[in-house]
C-alpha cells in the first residue's frame, strides 16, 4: 500500500458521513491514525464499539495533533465547532468540512479560522437517507463527486494543501471537482435541495388528505410516492440547516419550479397533450443522460427486487 496521505485525521461528528469517512480512510490507508469526536456521548460509545478509530472525549484531544480536521456536523453547528477548535489546530494543518451548503460554511469557518491553517471547504455528493455511526459504510464515496470550494488567490502553500486534500478524497474513491462556493450552492439547490423540499411536501400533503384516516396512502403507496417517502426520511436537522443556509438559491430555484409547474397545470386543465408529451419526453432524455454519465444505473425499478404493482 502506498504511504498514507495524512498521518492523522480528526473527524468531528460521527454520523453517516463521519463514520463512512473513518471506515474509508482506514480501509484505503489514506490516514495512518483516525481520531474521532462527537458531541453525543452515546454516539462516541457506539463509535468505540464499532472500532471506527481512536475516539476522544473532547475537542482538544481530537484535533491537536491532526494534519487534517474534517467537520462532519450539521451545517448549523459548523460555526460553533470551528470557534471551539480554533485554539487547538496545528500550524499548517488542513481544516475542511462536508456540509451540504458551501457559502455559509465558508463564512462561518472563516470567522474563527486561525491564519496558520489551511481552510478548504468541501462537500461529498454522496449519502443516504440514514443517519448515525451505524449507517456509514466504507464504499460510500467510491465513484461519487467530491466538490472542493477553495478560497481563491491564497498562494503556493495553500494550493499544495488543496492538492493534498484532493488526493485524500481520491484515495477514498471520489472524483474531485473544484468549484466556486456560490456556484456550488446554486447547482445543489436544483439537484439536491429542491428535490428534498418537494419530497417533504408531497409526503405531508398525502398524509393530510382525508383518506389517510383509513390508511389508504400507506396501503396503496405506488412506486413514485414510495420514492418520495424514502427521500423524506432524511435527517430533519440536516435538512432544516440546508434550507436555512441556502435560502437565496433555494427560493430562486423554487420560483422557477413553481412557474414550470403552473405551465403543466394549465396544460392538464386545457387538455394540451402536446405540451405534456414535449415536457415528459424532455425529462426522459435527461434521465438517459444521467445514466450515460454513470450517475445512476438503468436497472428496472431502480434495482429493487419487488416490482411495483401500483404505478
Ligand atoms: P448525522 O448522521 O446526523 O451525523 C451528525 C453527527 O454530528 C451526529 O452524531 C450529531 O450528534 C453530531 N453533532 C451535532 N452537532 C455536533 C457538534 N456541535 N459537535 C460534534 N458533533 C455534533 O449527519 P450526516 O448525514 O453524517 O451529515 C453530516 C454533515 O454531512 C452535514 O453537514 C450534512 O449537510 C453533510 N452531508 C450529508 C449527506 C447525507 O446524505 N446525509 C451528504 C453529503 C453531506 P446528535 O445526533 O446528537 O445531534
JSON list of N, CA, C and O and ligand atoms in Angstrom, two decimals, residues 12-19 37-40 43 59 71-78 80-81 84 97-101 123-133 135 235 237-239 242, ligand 1:
[
{"chain": "A", "resi": 12, "resn": "UNK", "atom": "N", "xyz": [-14.87, 15.17, 13.25]},
{"chain": "A", "resi": 12, "resn": "UNK", "atom": "CA", "xyz": [-15.76, 15.71, 14.29]},
{"chain": "A", "resi": 12, "resn": "UNK", "atom": "C", "xyz": [-17.20, 15.57, 13.80]},
{"chain": "A", "resi": 12, "resn": "UNK", "atom": "O", "xyz": [-17.56, 16.14, 12.77]},
{"chain": "A", "resi": 13, "resn": "UNK", "atom": "N", "xyz": [-18.01, 14.78, 14.51]},
{"chain": "A", "resi": 13, "resn": "UNK", "atom": "CA", "xyz": [-19.37, 14.44, 14.08]},
{"chain": "A", "resi": 13, "resn": "UNK", "atom": "C", "xyz": [-19.32, 13.04, 13.47]},
{"chain": "A", "resi": 13, "resn": "UNK", "atom": "O", "xyz": [-18.85, 12.86, 12.35]},
{"chain": "A", "resi": 14, "resn": "UNK", "atom": "N", "xyz": [-19.75, 12.03, 14.27]},
{"chain": "A", "resi": 14, "resn": "UNK", "atom": "CA", "xyz": [-19.59, 10.64, 13.80]},
{"chain": "A", "resi": 14, "resn": "UNK", "atom": "C", "xyz": [-20.93, 10.07, 13.34]},
{"chain": "A", "resi": 14, "resn": "UNK", "atom": "O", "xyz": [-21.42, 9.08, 13.87]},
{"chain": "A", "resi": 15, "resn": "UNK", "atom": "N", "xyz": [-21.54, 10.74, 12.35]},
{"chain": "A", "resi": 15, "resn": "UNK", "atom": "CA", "xyz": [-22.80, 10.26, 11.82]},
{"chain": "A", "resi": 15, "resn": "UNK", "atom": "C", "xyz": [-22.58, 9.45, 10.56]},
{"chain": "A", "resi": 15, "resn": "UNK", "atom": "O", "xyz": [-21.55, 8.78, 10.43]},
{"chain": "A", "resi": 16, "resn": "UNK", "atom": "N", "xyz": [-23.54, 9.51, 9.66]},
{"chain": "A", "resi": 16, "resn": "UNK", "atom": "CA", "xyz": [-23.42, 8.77, 8.40]},
{"chain": "A", "resi": 16, "resn": "UNK", "atom": "C", "xyz": [-22.12, 9.13, 7.67]},
{"chain": "A", "resi": 16, "resn": "UNK", "atom": "O", "xyz": [-21.34, 8.24, 7.29]},
{"chain": "A", "resi": 17, "resn": "UNK", "atom": "N", "xyz": [-21.88, 10.43, 7.49]},
{"chain": "A", "resi": 17, "resn": "UNK", "atom": "CA", "xyz": [-20.72, 10.85, 6.71]},
{"chain": "A", "resi": 17, "resn": "UNK", "atom": "C", "xyz": [-19.42, 10.65, 7.50]},
{"chain": "A", "resi": 17, "resn": "UNK", "atom": "O", "xyz": [-18.45, 10.06, 6.99]},
{"chain": "A", "resi": 18, "resn": "UNK", "atom": "N", "xyz": [-19.38, 11.10, 8.77]},
{"chain": "A", "resi": 18, "resn": "UNK", "atom": "CA", "xyz": [-18.16, 10.97, 9.57]},
{"chain": "A", "resi": 18, "resn": "UNK", "atom": "C", "xyz": [-17.74, 9.52, 9.74]},
{"chain": "A", "resi": 18, "resn": "UNK", "atom": "O", "xyz": [-16.56, 9.18, 9.61]},
{"chain": "A", "resi": 19, "resn": "UNK", "atom": "N", "xyz": [-18.70, 8.64, 10.02]},
{"chain": "A", "resi": 19, "resn": "UNK", "atom": "CA", "xyz": [-18.34, 7.23, 10.23]},
{"chain": "A", "resi": 19, "resn": "UNK", "atom": "C", "xyz": [-17.95, 6.57, 8.91]},
{"chain": "A", "resi": 19, "resn": "UNK", "atom": "O", "xyz": [-17.07, 5.69, 8.91]},
{"chain": "A", "resi": 37, "resn": "UNK", "atom": "N", "xyz": [-14.50, 12.46, 17.26]},
{"chain": "A", "resi": 37, "resn": "UNK", "atom": "CA", "xyz": [-15.22, 13.06, 18.39]},
{"chain": "A", "resi": 37, "resn": "UNK", "atom": "C", "xyz": [-16.65, 13.34, 17.95]},
{"chain": "A", "resi": 37, "resn": "UNK", "atom": "O", "xyz": [-16.89, 13.72, 16.80]},
{"chain": "A", "resi": 38, "resn": "UNK", "atom": "N", "xyz": [-17.60, 13.17, 18.85]},
{"chain": "A", "resi": 38, "resn": "UNK", "atom": "CA", "xyz": [-18.99, 13.56, 18.62]},
{"chain": "A", "resi": 38, "resn": "UNK", "atom": "C", "xyz": [-19.51, 14.18, 19.91]},
{"chain": "A", "resi": 38, "resn": "UNK", "atom": "O", "xyz": [-19.12, 13.74, 21.01]},
{"chain": "A", "resi": 39, "resn": "UNK", "atom": "N", "xyz": [-20.38, 15.19, 19.79]},
{"chain": "A", "resi": 39, "resn": "UNK", "atom": "CA", "xyz": [-20.90, 15.85, 20.98]},
{"chain": "A", "resi": 39, "resn": "UNK", "atom": "C", "xyz": [-21.78, 14.89, 21.78]},
{"chain": "A", "resi": 39, "resn": "UNK", "atom": "O", "xyz": [-21.97, 15.07, 22.99]},
{"chain": "A", "resi": 40, "resn": "UNK", "atom": "N", "xyz": [-22.32, 13.89, 21.12]},
{"chain": "A", "resi": 40, "resn": "UNK", "atom": "CA", "xyz": [-23.24, 12.94, 21.76]},
{"chain": "A", "resi": 40, "resn": "UNK", "atom": "C", "xyz": [-22.46, 11.75, 22.33]},
{"chain": "A", "resi": 40, "resn": "UNK", "atom": "O", "xyz": [-21.83, 10.99, 21.59]},
{"chain": "A", "resi": 43, "resn": "UNK", "atom": "N", "xyz": [-23.17, 8.35, 20.91]},
{"chain": "A", "resi": 43, "resn": "UNK", "atom": "CA", "xyz": [-22.57, 8.15, 19.59]},
{"chain": "A", "resi": 43, "resn": "UNK", "atom": "C", "xyz": [-21.09, 7.80, 19.76]},
{"chain": "A", "resi": 43, "resn": "UNK", "atom": "O", "xyz": [-20.56, 6.91, 19.07]},
{"chain": "A", "resi": 59, "resn": "UNK", "atom": "N", "xyz": [-12.81, 18.07, 22.32]},
{"chain": "A", "resi": 59, "resn": "UNK", "atom": "CA", "xyz": [-12.37, 18.62, 21.03]},
{"chain": "A", "resi": 59, "resn": "UNK", "atom": "C", "xyz": [-10.86, 18.86, 20.97]},
{"chain": "A", "resi": 59, "resn": "UNK", "atom": "O", "xyz": [-10.24, 18.69, 19.93]},
{"chain": "A", "resi": 71, "resn": "UNK", "atom": "N", "xyz": [-14.83, 18.50, 9.56]},
{"chain": "A", "resi": 71, "resn": "UNK", "atom": "CA", "xyz": [-16.05, 18.79, 10.31]},
{"chain": "A", "resi": 71, "resn": "UNK", "atom": "C", "xyz": [-17.22, 18.08, 9.62]},
{"chain": "A", "resi": 71, "resn": "UNK", "atom": "O", "xyz": [-17.58, 18.41, 8.49]},
{"chain": "A", "resi": 72, "resn": "UNK", "atom": "N", "xyz": [-17.79, 17.09, 10.31]},
{"chain": "A", "resi": 72, "resn": "UNK", "atom": "CA", "xyz": [-18.89, 16.30, 9.73]},
{"chain": "A", "resi": 72, "resn": "UNK", "atom": "C", "xyz": [-20.17, 16.50, 10.54]},
{"chain": "A", "resi": 72, "resn": "UNK", "atom": "O", "xyz": [-20.94, 15.56, 10.76]},
{"chain": "A", "resi": 73, "resn": "UNK", "atom": "N", "xyz": [-20.37, 17.72, 11.02]},
{"chain": "A", "resi": 73, "resn": "UNK", "atom": "CA", "xyz": [-21.54, 18.06, 11.84]},
{"chain": "A", "resi": 73, "resn": "UNK", "atom": "C", "xyz": [-22.58, 18.73, 10.94]},
{"chain": "A", "resi": 73, "resn": "UNK", "atom": "O", "xyz": [-22.26, 19.13, 9.82]},
{"chain": "A", "resi": 74, "resn": "UNK", "atom": "N", "xyz": [-23.84, 18.87, 11.40]},
{"chain": "A", "resi": 74, "resn": "UNK", "atom": "CA", "xyz": [-24.83, 19.59, 10.59]},
{"chain": "A", "resi": 74, "resn": "UNK", "atom": "C", "xyz": [-24.34, 21.02, 10.28]},
{"chain": "A", "resi": 74, "resn": "UNK", "atom": "O", "xyz": [-23.59, 21.60, 11.08]},
{"chain": "A", "resi": 75, "resn": "UNK", "atom": "N", "xyz": [-24.79, 21.56, 9.15]},
{"chain": "A", "resi": 75, "resn": "UNK", "atom": "CA", "xyz": [-24.32, 22.88, 8.70]},
{"chain": "A", "resi": 75, "resn": "UNK", "atom": "C", "xyz": [-24.48, 23.95, 9.81]},
{"chain": "A", "resi": 75, "resn": "UNK", "atom": "O", "xyz": [-23.59, 24.77, 10.02]},
{"chain": "A", "resi": 76, "resn": "UNK", "atom": "N", "xyz": [-25.59, 23.88, 10.54]},
{"chain": "A", "resi": 76, "resn": "UNK", "atom": "CA", "xyz": [-25.85, 24.87, 11.58]},
{"chain": "A", "resi": 76, "resn": "UNK", "atom": "C", "xyz": [-24.91, 24.78, 12.77]},
{"chain": "A", "resi": 76, "resn": "UNK", "atom": "O", "xyz": [-24.85, 25.68, 13.60]},
{"chain": "A", "resi": 77, "resn": "UNK", "atom": "N", "xyz": [-24.14, 23.68, 12.88]},
{"chain": "A", "resi": 77, "resn": "UNK", "atom": "CA", "xyz": [-23.22, 23.51, 14.02]},
{"chain": "A", "resi": 77, "resn": "UNK", "atom": "C", "xyz": [-21.77, 23.81, 13.62]},
{"chain": "A", "resi": 77, "resn": "UNK", "atom": "O", "xyz": [-20.86, 23.74, 14.46]},
{"chain": "A", "resi": 78, "resn": "UNK", "atom": "N", "xyz": [-21.55, 24.16, 12.34]},
{"chain": "A", "resi": 78, "resn": "UNK", "atom": "CA", "xyz": [-20.17, 24.35, 11.86]},
{"chain": "A", "resi": 78, "resn": "UNK", "atom": "C", "xyz": [-19.49, 25.53, 12.56]},
{"chain": "A", "resi": 78, "resn": "UNK", "atom": "O", "xyz": [-18.34, 25.42, 13.04]},
{"chain": "A", "resi": 80, "resn": "UNK", "atom": "N", "xyz": [-20.02, 27.14, 15.50]},
{"chain": "A", "resi": 80, "resn": "UNK", "atom": "CA", "xyz": [-19.68, 26.95, 16.91]},
{"chain": "A", "resi": 80, "resn": "UNK", "atom": "C", "xyz": [-18.53, 25.95, 17.07]},
{"chain": "A", "resi": 80, "resn": "UNK", "atom": "O", "xyz": [-17.64, 26.13, 17.91]},
{"chain": "A", "resi": 81, "resn": "UNK", "atom": "N", "xyz": [-18.53, 24.90, 16.25]},
{"chain": "A", "resi": 81, "resn": "UNK", "atom": "CA", "xyz": [-17.47, 23.89, 16.34]},
{"chain": "A", "resi": 81, "resn": "UNK", "atom": "C", "xyz": [-16.13, 24.50, 15.94]},
{"chain": "A", "resi": 81, "resn": "UNK", "atom": "O", "xyz": [-15.11, 24.30, 16.61]},
{"chain": "A", "resi": 84, "resn": "UNK", "atom": "N", "xyz": [-14.76, 26.64, 18.65]},
{"chain": "A", "resi": 84, "resn": "UNK", "atom": "CA", "xyz": [-14.21, 25.86, 19.79]},
{"chain": "A", "resi": 84, "resn": "UNK", "atom": "C", "xyz": [-12.85, 25.23, 19.49]},
{"chain": "A", "resi": 84, "resn": "UNK", "atom": "O", "xyz": [-11.99, 25.16, 20.35]},
{"chain": "A", "resi": 97, "resn": "UNK", "atom": "N", "xyz": [-14.67, 20.68, 5.70]},
{"chain": "A", "resi": 97, "resn": "UNK", "atom": "CA", "xyz": [-15.97, 20.24, 6.19]},
{"chain": "A", "resi": 97, "resn": "UNK", "atom": "C", "xyz": [-16.64, 19.41, 5.09]},
{"chain": "A", "resi": 97, "resn": "UNK", "atom": "O", "xyz": [-16.07, 19.26, 4.01]},
{"chain": "A", "resi": 98, "resn": "UNK", "atom": "N", "xyz": [-17.84, 18.89, 5.41]},
{"chain": "A", "resi": 98, "resn": "UNK", "atom": "CA", "xyz": [-18.57, 18.10, 4.40]},
{"chain": "A", "resi": 98, "resn": "UNK", "atom": "C", "xyz": [-19.99, 18.66, 4.24]},
{"chain": "A", "resi": 98, "resn": "UNK", "atom": "O", "xyz": [-20.87, 17.98, 3.71]},
{"chain": "A", "resi": 99, "resn": "UNK", "atom": "N", "xyz": [-20.20, 19.88, 4.73]},
{"chain": "A", "resi": 99, "resn": "UNK", "atom": "CA", "xyz": [-21.54, 20.47, 4.75]},
{"chain": "A", "resi": 99, "resn": "UNK", "atom": "C", "xyz": [-22.14, 20.60, 3.36]},
{"chain": "A", "resi": 99, "resn": "UNK", "atom": "O", "xyz": [-21.45, 20.87, 2.38]},
{"chain": "A", "resi": 100, "resn": "UNK", "atom": "N", "xyz": [-23.48, 20.45, 3.30]},
{"chain": "A", "resi": 100, "resn": "UNK", "atom": "CA", "xyz": [-24.18, 20.44, 2.02]},
{"chain": "A", "resi": 100, "resn": "UNK", "atom": "C", "xyz": [-24.38, 21.83, 1.44]},
{"chain": "A", "resi": 100, "resn": "UNK", "atom": "O", "xyz": [-24.87, 21.97, 0.32]},
{"chain": "A", "resi": 101, "resn": "UNK", "atom": "N", "xyz": [-24.05, 22.89, 2.20]},
{"chain": "A", "resi": 101, "resn": "UNK", "atom": "CA", "xyz": [-24.12, 24.27, 1.70]},
{"chain": "A", "resi": 101, "resn": "UNK", "atom": "C", "xyz": [-22.73, 24.87, 1.87]},
{"chain": "A", "resi": 101, "resn": "UNK", "atom": "O", "xyz": [-22.10, 24.68, 2.92]},
{"chain": "A", "resi": 123, "resn": "UNK", "atom": "N", "xyz": [-17.62, 19.23, -0.08]},
{"chain": "A", "resi": 123, "resn": "UNK", "atom": "CA", "xyz": [-18.93, 18.57, 0.03]},
{"chain": "A", "resi": 123, "resn": "UNK", "atom": "C", "xyz": [-18.94, 17.28, -0.80]},
{"chain": "A", "resi": 123, "resn": "UNK", "atom": "O", "xyz": [-18.84, 17.34, -2.02]},
{"chain": "A", "resi": 124, "resn": "UNK", "atom": "N", "xyz": [-19.05, 16.12, -0.13]},
{"chain": "A", "resi": 124, "resn": "UNK", "atom": "CA", "xyz": [-19.19, 14.88, -0.90]},
{"chain": "A", "resi": 124, "resn": "UNK", "atom": "C", "xyz": [-20.62, 14.74, -1.42]},
{"chain": "A", "resi": 124, "resn": "UNK", "atom": "O", "xyz": [-21.57, 14.86, -0.65]},
{"chain": "A", "resi": 125, "resn": "UNK", "atom": "N", "xyz": [-20.74, 14.50, -2.74]},
{"chain": "A", "resi": 125, "resn": "UNK", "atom": "CA", "xyz": [-22.09, 14.31, -3.30]},
{"chain": "A", "resi": 125, "resn": "UNK", "atom": "C", "xyz": [-22.41, 12.82, -3.16]},
{"chain": "A", "resi": 125, "resn": "UNK", "atom": "O", "xyz": [-22.46, 12.06, -4.14]},
{"chain": "A", "resi": 126, "resn": "UNK", "atom": "N", "xyz": [-22.56, 12.42, -1.92]},
{"chain": "A", "resi": 126, "resn": "UNK", "atom": "CA", "xyz": [-22.79, 11.00, -1.61]},
{"chain": "A", "resi": 126, "resn": "UNK", "atom": "C", "xyz": [-23.54, 10.96, -0.30]},
{"chain": "A", "resi": 126, "resn": "UNK", "atom": "O", "xyz": [-23.26, 11.74, 0.59]},
{"chain": "A", "resi": 127, "resn": "UNK", "atom": "N", "xyz": [-24.48, 10.06, -0.19]},
{"chain": "A", "resi": 127, "resn": "UNK", "atom": "CA", "xyz": [-25.21, 9.95, 1.07]},
{"chain": "A", "resi": 127, "resn": "UNK", "atom": "C", "xyz": [-26.37, 9.00, 0.94]},
{"chain": "A", "resi": 127, "resn": "UNK", "atom": "O", "xyz": [-26.60, 8.43, -0.13]},
{"chain": "A", "resi": 128, "resn": "UNK", "atom": "N", "xyz": [-27.06, 8.82, 2.03]},
{"chain": "A", "resi": 128, "resn": "UNK", "atom": "CA", "xyz": [-28.28, 8.02, 2.03]},
{"chain": "A", "resi": 128, "resn": "UNK", "atom": "C", "xyz": [-29.26, 8.75, 2.94]},
{"chain": "A", "resi": 128, "resn": "UNK", "atom": "O", "xyz": [-28.91, 9.78, 3.53]},
{"chain": "A", "resi": 129, "resn": "UNK", "atom": "N", "xyz": [-30.47, 8.19, 3.09]},
{"chain": "A", "resi": 129, "resn": "UNK", "atom": "CA", "xyz": [-31.45, 8.82, 3.98]},
{"chain": "A", "resi": 129, "resn": "UNK", "atom": "C", "xyz": [-31.24, 8.40, 5.43]},
{"chain": "A", "resi": 129, "resn": "UNK", "atom": "O", "xyz": [-31.96, 8.83, 6.32]},
{"chain": "A", "resi": 130, "resn": "UNK", "atom": "N", "xyz": [-30.20, 7.57, 5.69]},
{"chain": "A", "resi": 130, "resn": "UNK", "atom": "CA", "xyz": [-29.96, 7.08, 7.06]},
{"chain": "A", "resi": 130, "resn": "UNK", "atom": "C", "xyz": [-29.00, 8.01, 7.81]},
{"chain": "A", "resi": 130, "resn": "UNK", "atom": "O", "xyz": [-28.22, 8.72, 7.19]},
{"chain": "A", "resi": 131, "resn": "UNK", "atom": "N", "xyz": [-29.04, 7.96, 9.13]},
{"chain": "A", "resi": 131, "resn": "UNK", "atom": "CA", "xyz": [-28.14, 8.78, 9.95]},
{"chain": "A", "resi": 131, "resn": "UNK", "atom": "C", "xyz": [-27.44, 7.93, 10.99]},
{"chain": "A", "resi": 131, "resn": "UNK", "atom": "O", "xyz": [-27.86, 6.80, 11.26]},
{"chain": "A", "resi": 132, "resn": "UNK", "atom": "N", "xyz": [-26.41, 8.51, 11.61]},
{"chain": "A", "resi": 132, "resn": "UNK", "atom": "CA", "xyz": [-25.76, 7.86, 12.74]},
{"chain": "A", "resi": 132, "resn": "UNK", "atom": "C", "xyz": [-24.58, 6.98, 12.34]},
{"chain": "A", "resi": 132, "resn": "UNK", "atom": "O", "xyz": [-24.43, 6.61, 11.18]},
{"chain": "A", "resi": 133, "resn": "UNK", "atom": "N", "xyz": [-23.74, 6.62, 13.35]},
{"chain": "A", "resi": 133, "resn": "UNK", "atom": "CA", "xyz": [-22.50, 5.89, 13.07]},
{"chain": "A", "resi": 133, "resn": "UNK", "atom": "C", "xyz": [-22.71, 4.49, 12.49]},
{"chain": "A", "resi": 133, "resn": "UNK", "atom": "O", "xyz": [-21.85, 3.99, 11.76]},
{"chain": "A", "resi": 135, "resn": "UNK", "atom": "N", "xyz": [-24.94, 3.70, 10.34]},
{"chain": "A", "resi": 135, "resn": "UNK", "atom": "CA", "xyz": [-25.43, 3.78, 8.95]},
{"chain": "A", "resi": 135, "resn": "UNK", "atom": "C", "xyz": [-24.29, 3.92, 7.93]},
{"chain": "A", "resi": 135, "resn": "UNK", "atom": "O", "xyz": [-24.49, 3.70, 6.74]},
{"chain": "A", "resi": 235, "resn": "UNK", "atom": "N", "xyz": [-32.55, 12.99, 7.45]},
{"chain": "A", "resi": 235, "resn": "UNK", "atom": "CA", "xyz": [-32.42, 13.61, 8.77]},
{"chain": "A", "resi": 235, "resn": "UNK", "atom": "C", "xyz": [-33.01, 15.04, 8.81]},
{"chain": "A", "resi": 235, "resn": "UNK", "atom": "O", "xyz": [-32.54, 15.93, 8.09]},
{"chain": "A", "resi": 237, "resn": "UNK", "atom": "N", "xyz": [-32.74, 17.48, 11.04]},
{"chain": "A", "resi": 237, "resn": "UNK", "atom": "CA", "xyz": [-31.81, 18.55, 11.46]},
{"chain": "A", "resi": 237, "resn": "UNK", "atom": "C", "xyz": [-30.94, 18.97, 10.28]},
{"chain": "A", "resi": 237, "resn": "UNK", "atom": "O", "xyz": [-30.77, 20.16, 10.01]},
{"chain": "A", "resi": 238, "resn": "UNK", "atom": "N", "xyz": [-30.40, 17.96, 9.58]},
{"chain": "A", "resi": 238, "resn": "UNK", "atom": "CA", "xyz": [-29.54, 18.26, 8.44]},
{"chain": "A", "resi": 238, "resn": "UNK", "atom": "C", "xyz": [-30.28, 19.12, 7.42]},
{"chain": "A", "resi": 238, "resn": "UNK", "atom": "O", "xyz": [-29.78, 20.14, 6.96]},
{"chain": "A", "resi": 239, "resn": "UNK", "atom": "N", "xyz": [-31.53, 18.74, 7.10]},
{"chain": "A", "resi": 239, "resn": "UNK", "atom": "CA", "xyz": [-32.25, 19.44, 6.03]},
{"chain": "A", "resi": 239, "resn": "UNK", "atom": "C", "xyz": [-32.78, 20.78, 6.48]},
{"chain": "A", "resi": 239, "resn": "UNK", "atom": "O", "xyz": [-32.84, 21.72, 5.69]},
{"chain": "A", "resi": 242, "resn": "UNK", "atom": "N", "xyz": [-29.86, 22.97, 5.92]},
{"chain": "A", "resi": 242, "resn": "UNK", "atom": "CA", "xyz": [-29.59, 23.21, 4.49]},
{"chain": "A", "resi": 242, "resn": "UNK", "atom": "C", "xyz": [-30.49, 24.35, 4.00]},
{"chain": "A", "resi": 242, "resn": "UNK", "atom": "O", "xyz": [-30.02, 25.31, 3.37]},
{"chain": "B", "resi": 1, "resn": "LIG", "atom": "P1", "xyz": [-25.73, 12.57, 11.05]},
{"chain": "B", "resi": 1, "resn": "LIG", "atom": "O1", "xyz": [-25.71, 11.14, 10.64]},
{"chain": "B", "resi": 1, "resn": "LIG", "atom": "O2", "xyz": [-26.95, 13.11, 11.72]},
{"chain": "B", "resi": 1, "resn": "LIG", "atom": "O3", "xyz": [-24.45, 12.85, 11.97]},
{"chain": "B", "resi": 1, "resn": "LIG", "atom": "C1", "xyz": [-24.12, 14.09, 12.52]},
{"chain": "B", "resi": 1, "resn": "LIG", "atom": "C2", "xyz": [-23.46, 13.82, 13.87]},
{"chain": "B", "resi": 1, "resn": "LIG", "atom": "O4", "xyz": [-22.89, 15.05, 14.35]},
{"chain": "B", "resi": 1, "resn": "LIG", "atom": "C3", "xyz": [-24.45, 13.34, 14.94]},
{"chain": "B", "resi": 1, "resn": "LIG", "atom": "O5", "xyz": [-23.92, 12.26, 15.68]},
{"chain": "B", "resi": 1, "resn": "LIG", "atom": "C4", "xyz": [-24.60, 14.58, 15.81]},
{"chain": "B", "resi": 1, "resn": "LIG", "atom": "O6", "xyz": [-24.96, 14.27, 17.15]},
{"chain": "B", "resi": 1, "resn": "LIG", "atom": "C5", "xyz": [-23.22, 15.17, 15.73]},
{"chain": "B", "resi": 1, "resn": "LIG", "atom": "N1", "xyz": [-23.16, 16.58, 16.12]},
{"chain": "B", "resi": 1, "resn": "LIG", "atom": "C6", "xyz": [-24.11, 17.53, 16.02]},
{"chain": "B", "resi": 1, "resn": "LIG", "atom": "N2", "xyz": [-23.63, 18.70, 16.47]},
{"chain": "B", "resi": 1, "resn": "LIG", "atom": "C7", "xyz": [-22.34, 18.48, 16.86]},
{"chain": "B", "resi": 1, "resn": "LIG", "atom": "C8", "xyz": [-21.33, 19.29, 17.41]},
{"chain": "B", "resi": 1, "resn": "LIG", "atom": "N3", "xyz": [-21.55, 20.58, 17.64]},
{"chain": "B", "resi": 1, "resn": "LIG", "atom": "N4", "xyz": [-20.13, 18.73, 17.69]},
{"chain": "B", "resi": 1, "resn": "LIG", "atom": "C9", "xyz": [-19.89, 17.41, 17.46]},
{"chain": "B", "resi": 1, "resn": "LIG", "atom": "N5", "xyz": [-20.83, 16.57, 16.96]},
{"chain": "B", "resi": 1, "resn": "LIG", "atom": "C10", "xyz": [-22.04, 17.11, 16.64]},
{"chain": "B", "resi": 1, "resn": "LIG", "atom": "O7", "xyz": [-25.46, 13.55, 9.81]},
{"chain": "B", "resi": 1, "resn": "LIG", "atom": "P2", "xyz": [-24.71, 13.26, 8.42]},
{"chain": "B", "resi": 1, "resn": "LIG", "atom": "O8", "xyz": [-25.72, 12.77, 7.45]},
{"chain": "B", "resi": 1, "resn": "LIG", "atom": "O9", "xyz": [-23.47, 12.50, 8.67]},
{"chain": "B", "resi": 1, "resn": "LIG", "atom": "O10", "xyz": [-24.38, 14.76, 7.99]},
{"chain": "B", "resi": 1, "resn": "LIG", "atom": "C11", "xyz": [-23.23, 15.44, 8.49]},
{"chain": "B", "resi": 1, "resn": "LIG", "atom": "C12", "xyz": [-22.87, 16.56, 7.52]},
{"chain": "B", "resi": 1, "resn": "LIG", "atom": "O11", "xyz": [-22.68, 15.99, 6.22]},
{"chain": "B", "resi": 1, "resn": "LIG", "atom": "C13", "xyz": [-23.92, 17.65, 7.37]},
{"chain": "B", "resi": 1, "resn": "LIG", "atom": "O12", "xyz": [-23.30, 18.91, 7.33]},
{"chain": "B", "resi": 1, "resn": "LIG", "atom": "C14", "xyz": [-24.56, 17.36, 6.02]},
{"chain": "B", "resi": 1, "resn": "LIG", "atom": "O13", "xyz": [-25.01, 18.55, 5.38]},
{"chain": "B", "resi": 1, "resn": "LIG", "atom": "C15", "xyz": [-23.41, 16.73, 5.26]},
{"chain": "B", "resi": 1, "resn": "LIG", "atom": "N6", "xyz": [-23.77, 15.76, 4.20]},
{"chain": "B", "resi": 1, "resn": "LIG", "atom": "C16", "xyz": [-24.74, 14.83, 4.43]},
{"chain": "B", "resi": 1, "resn": "LIG", "atom": "C17", "xyz": [-25.09, 13.94, 3.41]},
{"chain": "B", "resi": 1, "resn": "LIG", "atom": "C18", "xyz": [-26.16, 12.90, 3.63]},
{"chain": "B", "resi": 1, "resn": "LIG", "atom": "O14", "xyz": [-26.68, 12.35, 2.65]},
{"chain": "B", "resi": 1, "resn": "LIG", "atom": "N7", "xyz": [-26.52, 12.59, 4.84]},
{"chain": "B", "resi": 1, "resn": "LIG", "atom": "C19", "xyz": [-24.42, 14.00, 2.17]},
{"chain": "B", "resi": 1, "resn": "LIG", "atom": "C20", "xyz": [-23.41, 14.94, 1.99]},
{"chain": "B", "resi": 1, "resn": "LIG", "atom": "C21", "xyz": [-23.10, 15.84, 3.01]},
{"chain": "B", "resi": 1, "resn": "LIG", "atom": "P3", "xyz": [-26.55, 14.29, 17.52]},
{"chain": "B", "resi": 1, "resn": "LIG", "atom": "O15", "xyz": [-27.16, 13.15, 16.78]},
{"chain": "B", "resi": 1, "resn": "LIG", "atom": "O16", "xyz": [-26.59, 14.15, 18.99]},
{"chain": "B", "resi": 1, "resn": "LIG", "atom": "O17", "xyz": [-27.07, 15.62, 17.05]}
]
